[in-house]
Amino acid sequence: MRNRVLGVLRHTPADTRFGEPGARFFGSEDLSKLDVLCTDPTRLAGDGGALRAYFPTARMPGPLGFVQDQPPVGLTTPWVSTPGLYRARCAANADANWLQIADAGGDGDRRFRVTHSIGADWGLHLVDLNLAYGNLVDVVRRQAKAYLRSR
């Protein structure tokens, strides 16, 4: 296993868009005493770091389709799963908190890989939901069952 970490942050990029409360998308008020929280979907689902990713086999519609990674080709299904390919954990440095994604596939593993397709300041934002899709669906399923039992 190569366990290649995607986007290790030794310092937060000056133009980051995520991970710290002072980033551009959080407004102009003084948020210097606040922290952005990290929620690890693999822990919520009880998967111990293993992401259950699902990716579409067609490009996104609109302008984002031009900048996203090339989707897996030659498949007849609308979605593809990559079991055991990615792992996640919450990480932090002095500037930010984030969900660290690691590629756990071996050197001979030829499955579809994600990249920072729109730049390091965006991280893996175009695929952040896809990376944890299976984990999050399982969390929602369990929460719905628990809610229905409580009624």
PDB file of N, CA, C and O in Angstrom, residues 109-141:
ATOM      1  N   ASP A 109      -2.553  -0.382  -8.496  1.00  0.00           N
ATOM      2  CA  ASP A 109      -3.989  -0.089  -8.497  1.00  0.00           C
ATOM      3  C   ASP A 109      -4.282   0.955  -9.565  1.00  0.00           C
ATOM      4  O   ASP A 109      -3.822   2.091  -9.483  1.00  0.00           O
ATOM      5  N   ARG A 110      -5.055   0.592 -10.574  1.00  0.00           N
ATOM      6  CA  ARG A 110      -5.320   1.474 -11.717  1.00  0.00           C
ATOM      7  C   ARG A 110      -6.684   2.154 -11.668  1.00  0.00           C
ATOM      8  O   ARG A 110      -7.150   2.690 -12.674  1.00  0.00           O
ATOM      9  N   ARG A 111      -7.314   2.149 -10.504  1.00  0.00           N
ATOM     10  CA  ARG A 111      -8.632   2.787 -10.410  1.00  0.00           C
ATOM     11  C   ARG A 111      -8.537   4.303 -10.553  1.00  0.00           C
ATOM     12  O   ARG A 111      -7.493   4.908 -10.335  1.00  0.00           O
ATOM     13  N   PHE A 112      -9.679   4.885 -10.865  1.00  0.00           N
ATOM     14  CA  PHE A 112      -9.863   6.335 -10.968  1.00  0.00           C
ATOM     15  C   PHE A 112      -9.336   7.018  -9.705  1.00  0.00           C
ATOM     16  O   PHE A 112      -9.611   6.592  -8.603  1.00  0.00           O
ATOM     17  N   ARG A 113      -8.564   8.090  -9.882  1.00  0.00           N
ATOM     18  CA  ARG A 113      -8.043   8.873  -8.765  1.00  0.00           C
ATOM     19  C   ARG A 113      -8.532  10.309  -8.863  1.00  0.00           C
ATOM     20  O   ARG A 113      -8.707  10.849  -9.950  1.00  0.00           O
ATOM     21  N   VAL A 114      -8.721  10.946  -7.703  1.00  0.00           N
ATOM     22  CA  VAL A 114      -9.106  12.350  -7.668  1.00  0.00           C
ATOM     23  C   VAL A 114      -7.858  13.208  -7.482  1.00  0.00           C
ATOM     24  O   VAL A 114      -6.843  12.747  -6.974  1.00  0.00           O
ATOM     25  N   THR A 115      -7.967  14.469  -7.908  1.00  0.00           N
ATOM     26  CA  THR A 115      -6.876  15.430  -7.753  1.00  0.00           C
ATOM     27  C   THR A 115      -7.457  16.775  -7.319  1.00  0.00           C
ATOM     28  O   THR A 115      -8.674  16.938  -7.251  1.00  0.00           O
ATOM     29  N   HIS A 116      -6.587  17.724  -7.063  1.00  0.00           N
ATOM     30  CA  HIS A 116      -7.007  19.102  -6.793  1.00  0.00           C
ATOM     31  C   HIS A 116      -7.256  19.773  -8.135  1.00  0.00           C
ATOM     32  O   HIS A 116      -6.519  20.659  -8.550  1.00  0.00           O
ATOM     33  N   SER A 117      -8.294  19.363  -8.816  1.00  0.00           N
ATOM     34  CA  SER A 117      -8.500  19.755 -10.218  1.00  0.00           C
ATOM     35  C   SER A 117      -8.716  21.252 -10.426  1.00  0.00           C
ATOM     36  O   SER A 117      -8.471  21.757 -11.511  1.00  0.00           O
ATOM     37  N   ILE A 118      -9.172  21.972  -9.411  1.00  0.00           N
ATOM     38  CA  ILE A 118      -9.356  23.414  -9.587  1.00  0.00           C
ATOM     39  C   ILE A 118      -8.392  24.212  -8.711  1.00  0.00           C
ATOM     40  O   ILE A 118      -8.598  25.389  -8.476  1.00  0.00           O
ATOM     41  N   GLY A 119      -7.350  23.570  -8.228  1.00  0.00           N
ATOM     42  CA  GLY A 119      -6.308  24.269  -7.480  1.00  0.00           C
ATOM     43  C   GLY A 119      -6.259  23.884  -6.022  1.00  0.00           C
ATOM     44  O   GLY A 119      -7.249  23.464  -5.428  1.00  0.00           O
ATOM     45  N   ALA A 120      -5.075  24.033  -5.438  1.00  0.00           N
ATOM     46  CA  ALA A 120      -4.857  23.655  -4.041  1.00  0.00           C
ATOM     47  C   ALA A 120      -5.712  24.475  -3.078  1.00  0.00           C
ATOM     48  O   ALA A 120      -6.093  23.988  -2.014  1.00  0.00           O
ATOM     49  N   ASP A 121      -6.033  25.723  -3.431  1.00  0.00           N
ATOM     50  CA  ASP A 121      -6.846  26.540  -2.528  1.00  0.00           C
ATOM     51  C   ASP A 121      -8.271  25.999  -2.396  1.00  0.00           C
ATOM     52  O   ASP A 121      -8.964  26.295  -1.426  1.00  0.00           O
ATOM     53  N   TRP A 122      -8.710  25.184  -3.347  1.00  0.00           N
ATOM     54  CA  TRP A 122     -10.025  24.542  -3.272  1.00  0.00           C
ATOM     55  C   TRP A 122      -9.929  23.123  -2.719  1.00  0.00           C
ATOM     56  O   TRP A 122     -10.948  22.511  -2.405  1.00  0.00           O
ATOM     57  N   GLY A 123      -8.740  22.550  -2.644  1.00  0.00           N
ATOM     58  CA  GLY A 123      -8.588  21.175  -2.156  1.00  0.00           C
ATOM     59  C   GLY A 123      -9.358  20.197  -3.026  1.00  0.00           C
ATOM     60  O   GLY A 123      -9.382  20.302  -4.242  1.00  0.00           O
ATOM     61  N   LEU A 124     -10.033  19.259  -2.397  1.00  0.00           N
ATOM     62  CA  LEU A 124     -10.819  18.241  -3.097  1.00  0.00           C
ATOM     63  C   LEU A 124     -12.314  18.580  -3.081  1.00  0.00           C
ATOM     64  O   LEU A 124     -13.163  17.702  -3.129  1.00  0.00           O
ATOM     65  N   HIS A 125     -12.620  19.880  -3.040  1.00  0.00           N
ATOM     66  CA  HIS A 125     -14.005  20.315  -2.875  1.00  0.00           C
ATOM     67  C   HIS A 125     -14.955  19.791  -3.949  1.00  0.00           C
ATOM     68  O   HIS A 125     -16.114  19.500  -3.654  1.00  0.00           O
ATOM     69  N   LEU A 126     -14.511  19.624  -5.169  1.00  0.00           N
ATOM     70  CA  LEU A 126     -15.415  19.134  -6.212  1.00  0.00           C
ATOM     71  C   LEU A 126     -15.865  17.701  -5.965  1.00  0.00           C
ATOM     72  O   LEU A 126     -16.873  17.266  -6.520  1.00  0.00           O
ATOM     73  N   VAL A 127     -15.127  16.951  -5.162  1.00  0.00           N
ATOM     74  CA  VAL A 127     -15.478  15.548  -4.912  1.00  0.00           C
ATOM     75  C   VAL A 127     -15.640  15.245  -3.426  1.00  0.00           C
ATOM     76  O   VAL A 127     -15.684  14.077  -3.033  1.00  0.00           O
ATOM     77  N   ASP A 128     -15.770  16.273  -2.575  1.00  0.00           N
ATOM     78  CA  ASP A 128     -15.820  16.005  -1.143  1.00  0.00           C
ATOM     79  C   ASP A 128     -17.014  15.134  -0.740  1.00  0.00           C
ATOM     80  O   ASP A 128     -16.867  14.215   0.063  1.00  0.00           O
ATOM     81  N   LEU A 129     -18.151  15.364  -1.320  1.00  0.00           N
ATOM     82  CA  LEU A 129     -19.303  14.508  -1.020  1.00  0.00           C
ATOM     83  C   LEU A 129     -19.115  13.113  -1.611  1.00  0.00           C
ATOM     84  O   LEU A 129     -19.413  12.112  -0.963  1.00  0.00           O
ATOM     85  N   ASN A 130     -18.593  13.041  -2.832  1.00  0.00           N
ATOM     86  CA  ASN A 130     -18.382  11.733  -3.473  1.00  0.00           C
ATOM     87  C   ASN A 130     -17.466  10.836  -2.650  1.00  0.00           C
ATOM     88  O   ASN A 130     -17.679   9.631  -2.563  1.00  0.00           O
ATOM     89  N   LEU A 131     -16.427  11.413  -2.059  1.00  0.00           N
ATOM     90  CA  LEU A 131     -15.466  10.623  -1.288  1.00  0.00           C
ATOM     91  C   LEU A 131     -16.122   9.927  -0.095  1.00  0.00           C
ATOM     92  O   LEU A 131     -15.738   8.825   0.267  1.00  0.00           O
ATOM     93  N   ALA A 132     -17.113  10.558   0.509  1.00  0.00           N
ATOM     94  CA  ALA A 132     -17.749  10.004   1.708  1.00  0.00           C
ATOM     95  C   ALA A 132     -19.188   9.550   1.469  1.00  0.00           C
ATOM     96  O   ALA A 132     -19.916   9.263   2.417  1.00  0.00           O
ATOM     97  N   TYR A 133     -19.599   9.459   0.233  1.00  0.00           N
ATOM     98  CA  TYR A 133     -21.003   9.190  -0.095  1.00  0.00           C
ATOM     99  C   TYR A 133     -21.545   7.931   0.594  1.00  0.00           C
ATOM    100  O   TYR A 133     -22.599   7.962   1.231  1.00  0.00           O
ATOM    101  N   GLY A 134     -20.854   6.821   0.468  1.00  0.00           N
ATOM    102  CA  GLY A 134     -21.330   5.571   1.083  1.00  0.00           C
ATOM    103  C   GLY A 134     -21.399   5.658   2.592  1.00  0.00           C
ATOM    104  O   GLY A 134     -22.337   5.154   3.221  1.00  0.00           O
ATOM    105  N   ASN A 135     -20.409   6.310   3.213  1.00  0.00           N
ATOM    106  CA  ASN A 135     -20.402   6.481   4.665  1.00  0.00           C
ATOM    107  C   ASN A 135     -21.600   7.310   5.113  1.00  0.00           C
ATOM    108  O   ASN A 135     -22.297   6.959   6.074  1.00  0.00           O
ATOM    109  N   LEU A 136     -21.852   8.421   4.408  1.00  0.00           N
ATOM    110  CA  LEU A 136     -22.933   9.324   4.795  1.00  0.00           C
ATOM    111  C   LEU A 136     -24.312   8.711   4.571  1.00  0.00           C
ATOM    112  O   LEU A 136     -25.217   8.901   5.394  1.00  0.00           O
ATOM    113  N   VAL A 137     -24.484   7.964   3.498  1.00  0.00           N
ATOM    114  CA  VAL A 137     -25.757   7.279   3.272  1.00  0.00           C
ATOM    115  C   VAL A 137     -26.023   6.294   4.409  1.00  0.00           C
ATOM    116  O   VAL A 137     -27.147   6.184   4.910  1.00  0.00           O
ATOM    117  N   ASP A 138     -24.997   5.595   4.858  1.00  0.00           N
ATOM    118  CA  ASP A 138     -25.156   4.660   5.969  1.00  0.00           C
ATOM    119  C   ASP A 138     -25.536   5.390   7.260  1.00  0.00           C
ATOM    120  O   ASP A 138     -26.397   4.932   8.011  1.00  0.00           O
ATOM    121  N   VAL A 139     -24.921   6.542   7.526  1.00  0.00           N
ATOM    122  CA  VAL A 139     -25.254   7.326   8.721  1.00  0.00           C
ATOM    123  C   VAL A 139     -26.717   7.757   8.666  1.00  0.00           C
ATOM    124  O   VAL A 139     -27.446   7.622   9.648  1.00  0.00           O
ATOM    125  N   VAL A 140     -27.168   8.263   7.525  1.00  0.00           N
ATOM    126  CA  VAL A 140     -28.562   8.693   7.384  1.00  0.00           C
ATOM    127  C   VAL A 140     -29.508   7.508   7.560  1.00  0.00           C
ATOM    128  O   VAL A 140     -30.532   7.609   8.240  1.00  0.00           O
ATOM    129  N   ARG A 141     -29.161   6.363   6.987  1.00  0.00           N
ATOM    130  CA  ARG A 141     -29.999   5.156   7.121  1.00  0.00           C
ATOM    131  C   ARG A 141     -30.150   4.774   8.601  1.00  0.00           C
ATOM    132  O   ARG A 141     -31.254   4.525   9.088  1.00  0.00           O
TER     133      ARG A 141
END
